[in-house]
Amino acid sequence: MTSPAKFKKDKEIVAEYDTQVKEIRAQLLEQLKCLDQQCDLRTQLLQDLQDFFRKKAEIEMDYSRNLEKLSERFLSKTRGAKDQQFKKDQNVLSPVTCWNLLLTQVKRESRNHATLSDIYLNNIIPRFGQVGEDSGRLFKKSKEIGLQLQEDLMKVLNELYTVMKTYHMYNADSIAAQGKLKEAEKQEEKQMSRSVRQEDRQTPRSPDTAISVRLDEKHIRRSSVRKIEKMKEKRQAKYTENKVKAIKARNEYVLALEATNASVFKYYIHDLSDLIDQCCDLGYHSSLHRALRTFLSAEFNLQHSKQEGLEALENATENLDATSDKQRLMESSNSVFCPPVRFEFQPHMGDTVSQLCAQQPLQGELSQRCQQLQCRLSTLHIENEEVKKTMEATLQTIQDMVSVEDFDVSDCFQYSNSMESVKSTVSETYMSKPSIAKRRANQQETEQFYFTVRKMVLLYLHMIMIIRILSKYTVIDIFSHIVLGERLLTLSLPGVWRSFTHF
């Protein structure tokens, strides 16, 4: 006899699932740590920039000797950084490239020290302070959204666990009912064979007695057979009922599995990228670009001997790229940001069907469910488009605010014969206090509205739920087309997918 096939036990399947979920949970925690570290590194970089310009403004008054000391101080600090991993990771980022070129450029400075000192103290340093304040504030809001996204993702994984356990329970009930049915069939066969043997063993008797005995025995056998038949019918009905429940539970598991994988894919591929791009890094590179452009505008009015170094720094500043820095960050921490392995169908107790099953009476139910999904997606699509337009308009407004070209300070170098102080000229520029208060109030108000809309997109519209519905919708549609030979749905899947995923 061949040994029966070995199947994974419930505990083994659950243990594998728990292991995969624990790995994802650990990865989510590492993502937040990585973003926290990135924020700390950014804050430290901005603090170094502020310290640098503050010290440089003092040294400008003492001319080139102290200026050389300053450059060597920061260059040696860069060379002897204690955190070599910080240096290794940050050297690939565009702001750090600008920072390194800036240190080299310091050695070229020699003239217009009073003007440069005033610009450093009253223009550039406050800009870096604003960048640091904005970056910290936006990161806190972004982290709240990230935590909510991770919480929603874990809810999806927990729901998948519940659906899987339900599938295991109903499938076990179906197998048990099948065993009882087979037992009833064996009892029926035994009863039939017993009746035949009794008829063969009957002894000759008088005609009247024989007829009476046969009738009694026949009545008893029929009664026994009827009882067995009724028991068999009940067990057959119970088996059919449990089998249908098991099939429905398996269908739910397959759909939930696909929906979970779609949700995980969306989080790792779209949500994380959008969270870093449009939340954590919102305005950071543009604001840093403006601050450095202000410095460059002052430096380009110096002697021609500085031109070569300034052109190199200008090129690096123009190459400040949030997208490239994000890509470098994700590549340097690839194990943290890469999507996990897809969840695969785990057959239970020899169940070999790993796709949707549309046998009667489930075909009509699937068709009805398709119509419900289609109606729900159509409604969400309309809501999604309206919110998307609002979010894009608000994002463009913020980008316009942080990208305004206000870094030209050439007027500060237009001196009259009276050689009056440049203090009055600088105070009338962008960095004057009334202008700052108004601009920052408008910017923060717009930011608050943008994050409200963004939160609505990622949380209130339940984007994970939308992706799950859309994935179920896709699976049923493909199944109906391939297996049933007809399309149950009429919604354009590519158009809907692009609408829900491209924010």
XYZ file of C-alpha atoms in Angstrom:
503
model
C 0.000 0.000 0.000
C 1.165 3.483 -0.823
C 1.468 5.883 2.059
C -1.094 8.718 2.046
C 0.051 12.116 0.795
C 1.344 14.417 3.502
C -0.345 17.784 3.768
C 0.597 20.856 5.734
C -1.118 20.998 9.080
C -3.121 24.021 10.158
C -0.440 24.929 12.669
C 2.263 24.795 10.019
C 0.297 27.054 7.646
C -0.490 29.529 10.425
C 3.140 29.488 11.563
C 4.353 30.295 8.042
C 1.833 33.119 7.755
C 2.789 34.518 11.174
C 6.457 34.451 10.199
C 5.782 36.388 6.996
C 3.632 38.950 8.810
C 6.277 39.388 11.520
C 8.868 40.079 8.836
C 6.618 42.717 7.288
C 5.930 44.288 10.686
C 9.646 44.430 11.408
C 10.221 45.980 8.000
C 7.585 48.637 8.681
C 9.309 49.551 11.947
C 12.638 49.790 10.153
C 11.088 52.090 7.554
C 10.042 54.561 10.234
C 13.477 54.338 11.827
C 15.104 54.978 8.473
C 12.910 58.035 7.857
C 13.623 59.263 11.407
C 17.336 58.931 10.757
C 16.962 60.767 7.460
C 15.153 63.607 9.235
C 17.879 63.751 11.915
C 20.588 63.806 9.264
C 18.779 66.564 7.414
C 18.402 68.584 10.609
C 22.082 68.127 11.376
C 22.994 69.187 7.847
C 20.894 72.342 8.108
C 22.341 73.097 11.535
C 25.842 72.716 10.117
C 24.947 75.067 7.288
C 23.649 77.687 9.714
C 26.701 77.372 11.927
C 28.886 77.609 8.873
C 27.399 80.855 7.545
C 27.220 82.408 10.979
C 30.885 81.769 11.553
C 31.719 82.802 8.010
C 29.993 86.164 8.503
C 32.250 86.844 11.471
C 35.331 85.804 9.598
C 34.464 87.983 6.604
C 35.252 90.972 8.798
C 38.672 89.583 9.676
C 39.525 89.007 6.031
C 41.167 85.978 4.404
C 43.213 84.633 7.316
C 40.249 83.770 9.478
C 38.353 82.789 6.347
C 40.971 80.105 5.650
C 40.644 78.850 9.221
C 36.909 78.470 8.710
C 37.239 76.419 5.563
C 39.814 74.135 7.153
C 37.632 73.732 10.221
C 34.676 72.393 8.263
C 36.754 70.421 5.808
C 38.514 68.664 8.674
C 35.145 68.089 10.311
C 33.943 66.431 7.137
C 37.077 64.334 6.800
C 37.034 63.263 10.443
C 33.329 62.643 10.837
C 32.757 60.057 13.550
C 29.765 58.528 11.842
C 31.365 57.079 8.722
C 28.098 55.475 7.726
C 26.519 58.934 7.747
C 29.267 60.188 5.481
C 28.965 57.173 3.195
C 25.193 57.458 2.853
C 25.042 61.248 2.598
C 27.816 61.705 0.037
C 25.469 60.491 -2.659
C 22.769 63.073 -1.868
C 22.607 66.273 -3.857
C 22.450 68.663 -0.840
C 25.657 67.157 0.547
C 27.335 67.562 -2.833
C 26.478 71.244 -2.690
C 27.785 71.375 0.869
C 31.151 69.897 -0.122
C 31.527 72.277 -3.059
C 30.597 75.148 -0.813
C 33.458 74.304 1.539
C 35.861 74.359 -1.393
C 34.513 77.706 -2.569
C 35.142 79.311 0.837
C 38.858 79.424 0.088
C 38.238 81.732 -2.885
C 36.426 84.461 -0.973
C 38.333 87.646 -0.314
C 36.309 90.780 -1.074
C 33.079 92.552 -0.277
C 33.249 91.175 3.245
C 30.900 93.632 4.864
C 28.182 93.026 2.266
C 28.598 89.292 2.422
C 28.538 89.315 6.212
C 25.258 91.225 6.264
C 23.703 88.887 3.647
C 24.810 85.814 5.559
C 23.388 87.010 8.870
C 20.132 88.523 7.637
C 19.255 86.393 4.648
C 20.880 83.001 4.261
C 20.953 81.832 7.888
C 17.243 82.636 8.446
C 16.456 80.704 5.272
C 18.173 77.591 6.552
C 16.373 78.028 9.857
C 13.073 78.155 7.987
C 14.005 75.070 5.967
C 14.796 73.199 9.181
C 11.561 74.323 10.839
C 9.480 73.460 7.767
C 11.214 70.123 7.353
C 10.607 69.115 10.966
C 6.977 70.206 10.885
C 6.233 68.423 7.612
C 8.033 65.293 8.749
C 5.821 65.022 11.841
C 2.702 65.257 9.691
C 4.144 62.788 7.214
C 4.978 60.345 9.976
C 1.387 60.459 11.210
C 0.178 59.527 7.730
C 2.838 56.816 7.467
C 1.790 55.299 10.787
C -1.836 55.298 9.677
C -0.917 53.651 6.365
C 1.031 50.968 8.197
C -1.820 50.427 10.624
C -4.267 50.004 7.733
C -1.880 47.570 6.048
C -1.664 45.476 9.209
C -5.462 45.460 9.405
C -5.536 44.018 5.895
C -3.065 41.305 6.920
C -5.155 40.484 9.990
C -8.268 40.240 7.830
C -6.455 37.816 5.540
C -5.572 35.704 8.580
C -9.230 35.619 9.636
C -10.391 34.629 6.139
C -7.723 31.910 5.959
C -8.779 30.450 9.323
C -12.422 30.487 8.199
C -11.455 28.624 5.051
C -9.563 26.033 7.108
C -12.530 25.555 9.458
C -15.138 25.063 6.710
C -12.846 22.814 4.702
C -12.257 20.649 7.779
C -16.037 20.446 8.330
C -16.504 19.405 4.707
C -13.901 16.649 5.032
C -15.504 15.394 8.255
C -18.970 15.364 6.626
C -17.564 13.462 3.681
C -16.151 10.835 6.041
C -19.500 10.413 7.768
C -21.202 10.048 4.385
C -18.800 7.323 3.339
C -19.432 5.574 6.650
C -23.196 5.631 5.981
C -22.646 4.212 2.490
C -20.600 1.362 3.974
C -23.379 0.633 6.494
C -25.896 0.497 3.659
C -23.748 -1.959 1.737
C -23.344 -4.132 4.837
C -27.091 -4.105 5.422
C -27.816 -5.133 1.861
C -25.314 -7.991 1.961
C -26.658 -9.110 5.351
C -30.206 -9.281 3.958
C -29.095 -11.432 1.041
C -27.268 -13.850 3.346
C -30.299 -14.159 5.634
C -32.543 -15.037 2.709
C -30.079 -17.697 1.574
C -29.876 -19.270 5.077
C -33.610 -19.514 5.679
C -34.738 -23.174 6.616
C -37.800 -24.865 5.059
C -41.031 -24.414 7.047
C -44.766 -24.993 6.593
C -46.282 -22.720 3.945
C -48.308 -20.531 6.358
C -45.466 -20.216 8.853
C -42.942 -19.507 6.110
C -45.096 -16.750 4.633
C -45.594 -15.104 8.029
C -41.875 -15.247 8.846
C -40.875 -13.868 5.477
C -43.276 -10.945 5.857
C -41.945 -10.113 9.340
C -38.336 -10.379 8.288
C -38.987 -8.388 5.134
C -40.694 -5.669 7.178
C -37.729 -5.530 9.585
C -35.185 -5.347 6.760
C -37.138 -2.607 5.004
C -37.370 -0.625 8.229
C -33.622 -0.998 8.772
C -32.854 -0.065 5.167
C -35.098 2.996 5.390
C -33.323 4.160 8.527
C -29.959 3.787 6.850
C -31.237 5.552 3.728
C -32.577 8.448 5.805
C -29.268 8.676 7.651
C -27.435 8.629 4.341
C -29.695 11.345 2.929
C -29.101 13.533 5.984
C -25.361 13.040 5.782
C -25.431 13.667 2.031
C -27.298 16.940 2.617
C -24.884 17.868 5.420
C -21.900 17.096 3.196
C -23.346 19.136 0.320
C -23.997 22.067 2.670
C -20.504 21.925 4.148
C -18.937 21.515 0.716
C -20.670 24.673 -0.544
C -19.554 26.564 2.570
C -15.991 25.331 2.066
C -16.002 26.427 -1.576
C -17.373 29.854 -0.669
C -14.784 30.197 2.099
C -12.034 29.214 -0.319
C -13.303 31.768 -2.849
C -13.215 34.442 -0.156
C -9.690 33.374 0.764
C -8.519 33.580 -2.866
C -10.077 37.030 -3.270
C -8.706 38.243 0.059
C -5.288 36.873 -0.868
C -5.232 38.816 -4.122
C -6.556 41.940 -2.419
C -3.895 41.711 0.299
C -1.091 41.306 -2.215
C -2.428 44.301 -4.140
C -2.552 46.356 -0.940
C 1.003 45.397 0.005
C 2.209 46.184 -3.529
C 0.504 49.588 -3.490
C 1.987 50.467 -0.094
C 5.548 49.578 -1.057
C 5.513 50.832 -4.647
C 3.212 53.857 -4.529
C 2.452 54.958 -0.953
C 6.041 54.956 0.324
C 7.267 56.816 -2.735
C 4.483 59.400 -2.492
C 5.004 59.769 1.261
C 8.684 60.611 0.773
C 8.224 62.640 -2.406
C 5.123 64.681 -1.660
C 5.121 64.784 2.137
C 8.529 64.305 3.791
C 10.512 66.136 1.068
C 7.804 68.682 0.263
C 9.582 71.984 -0.451
C 12.857 70.873 1.161
C 14.996 70.769 -1.953
C 13.306 73.849 -3.427
C 13.864 75.850 -0.256
C 17.452 74.680 -0.014
C 17.866 75.583 -3.655
C 16.620 79.122 -2.974
C 18.982 79.581 -0.014
C 21.977 78.429 -1.993
C 20.958 80.538 -4.966
C 20.951 83.554 -2.684
C 24.499 82.785 -1.693
C 25.469 82.305 -5.330
C 23.906 85.609 -6.336
C 26.140 87.400 -3.831
C 29.219 85.445 -4.804
C 28.776 86.067 -8.545
C 29.271 89.790 -7.888
C 32.772 89.176 -6.553
C 35.968 89.104 -8.533
C 36.351 87.067 -11.679
C 38.863 84.839 -9.896
C 35.958 83.227 -8.025
C 34.045 82.399 -11.190
C 35.371 78.884 -11.750
C 34.511 77.612 -8.276
C 31.111 79.310 -8.284
C 30.141 77.715 -11.578
C 30.841 74.273 -10.132
C 28.700 75.036 -7.092
C 25.941 76.468 -9.270
C 25.866 73.311 -11.320
C 25.548 71.194 -8.164
C 22.824 73.476 -6.829
C 20.852 73.235 -10.044
C 21.152 69.475 -9.775
C 19.365 69.416 -6.438
C 16.838 66.702 -7.165
C 14.350 65.348 -4.674
C 13.529 62.372 -6.905
C 17.162 61.309 -7.291
C 17.840 61.713 -3.568
C 14.779 59.656 -2.751
C 15.927 56.948 -5.164
C 19.404 56.920 -3.621
C 17.899 56.701 -0.144
C 15.699 53.758 -1.098
C 18.557 52.014 -2.897
C 20.910 52.444 0.069
C 18.239 50.871 2.300
C 16.904 48.417 -0.240
C 16.091 45.713 2.298
C 13.812 48.124 4.162
C 11.861 49.531 1.231
C 11.628 46.562 -1.132
C 8.205 44.841 -1.304
C 7.951 41.506 0.517
C 7.300 38.161 -1.131
C 3.760 37.742 -2.434
C 1.355 35.703 -0.350
C 0.736 32.390 -2.062
C -2.343 30.173 -1.844
C -1.947 27.544 0.855
C -4.042 24.433 0.035
C -5.694 22.811 2.987
C -5.961 19.057 3.539
C -5.475 18.053 -0.084
C -7.596 20.806 -1.607
C -5.985 21.377 -5.034
C -8.249 24.170 -6.295
C -6.440 27.508 -6.044
C -8.711 29.726 -8.099
C -12.286 30.967 -8.102
C -14.979 28.306 -8.384
C -18.215 29.231 -10.160
C -20.170 25.980 -9.980
C -23.854 26.273 -9.201
C -25.202 27.886 -7.109
C -22.126 30.183 -6.858
C -22.132 31.479 -10.434
C -25.105 33.746 -9.842
C -23.614 34.939 -6.583
C -20.334 35.841 -8.326
C -22.241 37.719 -11.016
C -24.161 39.683 -8.392
C -20.968 40.419 -6.527
C -19.366 41.677 -9.741
C -22.195 44.148 -10.205
C -21.827 45.354 -6.622
C -18.067 45.813 -7.040
C -18.608 47.667 -10.300
C -21.126 50.034 -8.720
C -18.824 50.666 -5.740
C -15.793 51.321 -7.968
C -17.754 53.725 -10.162
C -18.765 55.757 -7.111
C -15.236 55.771 -5.710
C -13.855 56.725 -9.119
C -16.003 59.878 -9.234
C -15.066 60.841 -5.659
C -11.425 60.078 -6.370
C -11.294 62.349 -9.431
C -12.731 65.321 -7.541
C -10.294 64.969 -4.638
C -7.411 64.376 -7.048
C -8.068 67.673 -8.864
C -8.174 69.561 -5.562
C -4.962 67.928 -4.324
C -3.062 68.617 -7.553
C -4.095 72.277 -7.549
C -3.067 72.677 -3.896
C 0.253 70.906 -4.485
C 0.990 73.203 -7.405
C 0.252 76.224 -5.208
C 2.703 75.007 -2.554
C 5.346 74.260 -5.160
C 4.919 77.757 -6.573
C 5.330 79.205 -3.081
C 8.555 77.345 -2.316
C 9.973 77.800 -5.823
C 9.615 81.563 -6.132
C 12.770 83.070 -7.572
C 13.678 85.567 -4.892
C 17.358 84.795 -4.506
C 18.790 87.634 -6.587
C 20.591 90.113 -4.292
C 22.485 92.042 -6.957
C 20.835 95.287 -5.788
C 22.738 94.992 -2.539
C 25.972 95.646 -4.409
C 24.799 98.844 -6.125
C 26.563 101.392 -3.898
C 26.263 105.129 -4.223
C 29.109 107.581 -3.649
C 27.856 108.176 -0.158
C 28.644 104.521 0.677
C 25.602 104.293 2.916
C 25.001 101.090 4.787
C 23.437 98.155 2.977
C 21.273 97.445 5.992
C 18.340 99.441 4.618
C 18.614 97.712 1.250
C 18.599 94.265 2.791
C 15.654 95.054 5.064
C 13.508 95.862 2.035
C 14.088 92.458 0.445
C 12.212 89.211 0.767
C 13.552 88.593 4.275
C 11.904 91.670 5.858
C 9.786 90.700 8.869
C 6.357 91.862 7.522
C 6.957 89.991 4.298
C 8.110 86.871 6.145
C 5.052 86.821 8.420
C 2.614 87.170 5.543
C 4.322 84.659 3.283
C 4.756 82.054 5.978
C 1.169 82.420 7.159
C -0.045 81.807 3.616
C 2.349 78.890 3.176
C 1.341 77.158 6.417
C -2.348 77.644 5.691
C -1.890 76.104 2.249
C 0.190 73.265 3.734
C -2.534 72.493 6.267
C -5.147 72.281 3.520
C -2.852 70.143 1.352
C -2.204 67.619 4.119
C -5.918 67.491 4.872
C -6.600 66.596 1.237
C -3.644 64.211 1.115
C -4.879 62.511 4.270
C -8.297 62.244 2.670
C -6.724 60.575 -0.357
C -4.632 58.092 1.617
C -6.924 57.478 4.594
C -10.445 58.846 4.380
C -11.024 57.470 0.872
C -9.542 54.213 2.095
C -7.129 53.709 -0.792
C -6.184 50.269 0.512
C -9.854 49.312 0.439
C -10.125 50.654 -3.122
C -7.156 48.604 -4.275
C -8.592 45.515 -2.615
C -11.955 46.007 -4.320
C -10.251 46.665 -7.646
C -8.087 43.553 -7.354
C -11.109 41.385 -6.522
C -12.912 42.989 -9.409
C -10.023 42.128 -11.760
C -9.764 38.514 -10.597
C -13.484 37.856 -11.078
C -13.497 39.580 -14.467
C -10.548 37.547 -15.799
C -12.046 34.357 -14.378
C -15.422 35.000 -16.008
C -13.738 35.693 -19.352
C -11.432 32.643 -19.351
C -13.539 30.017 -17.560
C -17.129 31.032 -18.300
C -16.445 32.485 -21.747
C -18.162 35.791 -21.000
C -17.414 39.167 -19.470
C -19.555 39.881 -16.436
C -18.235 43.425 -16.122
C -18.236 46.508 -18.273
C -15.883 48.844 -16.383
C -12.589 49.789 -18.085
C -9.992 48.243 -15.763
C -6.856 50.041 -17.082
C -8.490 53.453 -16.793
C -9.806 52.773 -13.296
C -6.438 51.376 -12.158
C -4.571 54.462 -13.361
C -7.132 56.704 -11.689
C -6.766 55.023 -8.280
C -3.008 54.518 -8.236
C -1.415 57.560 -9.926
C -1.423 60.359 -7.345
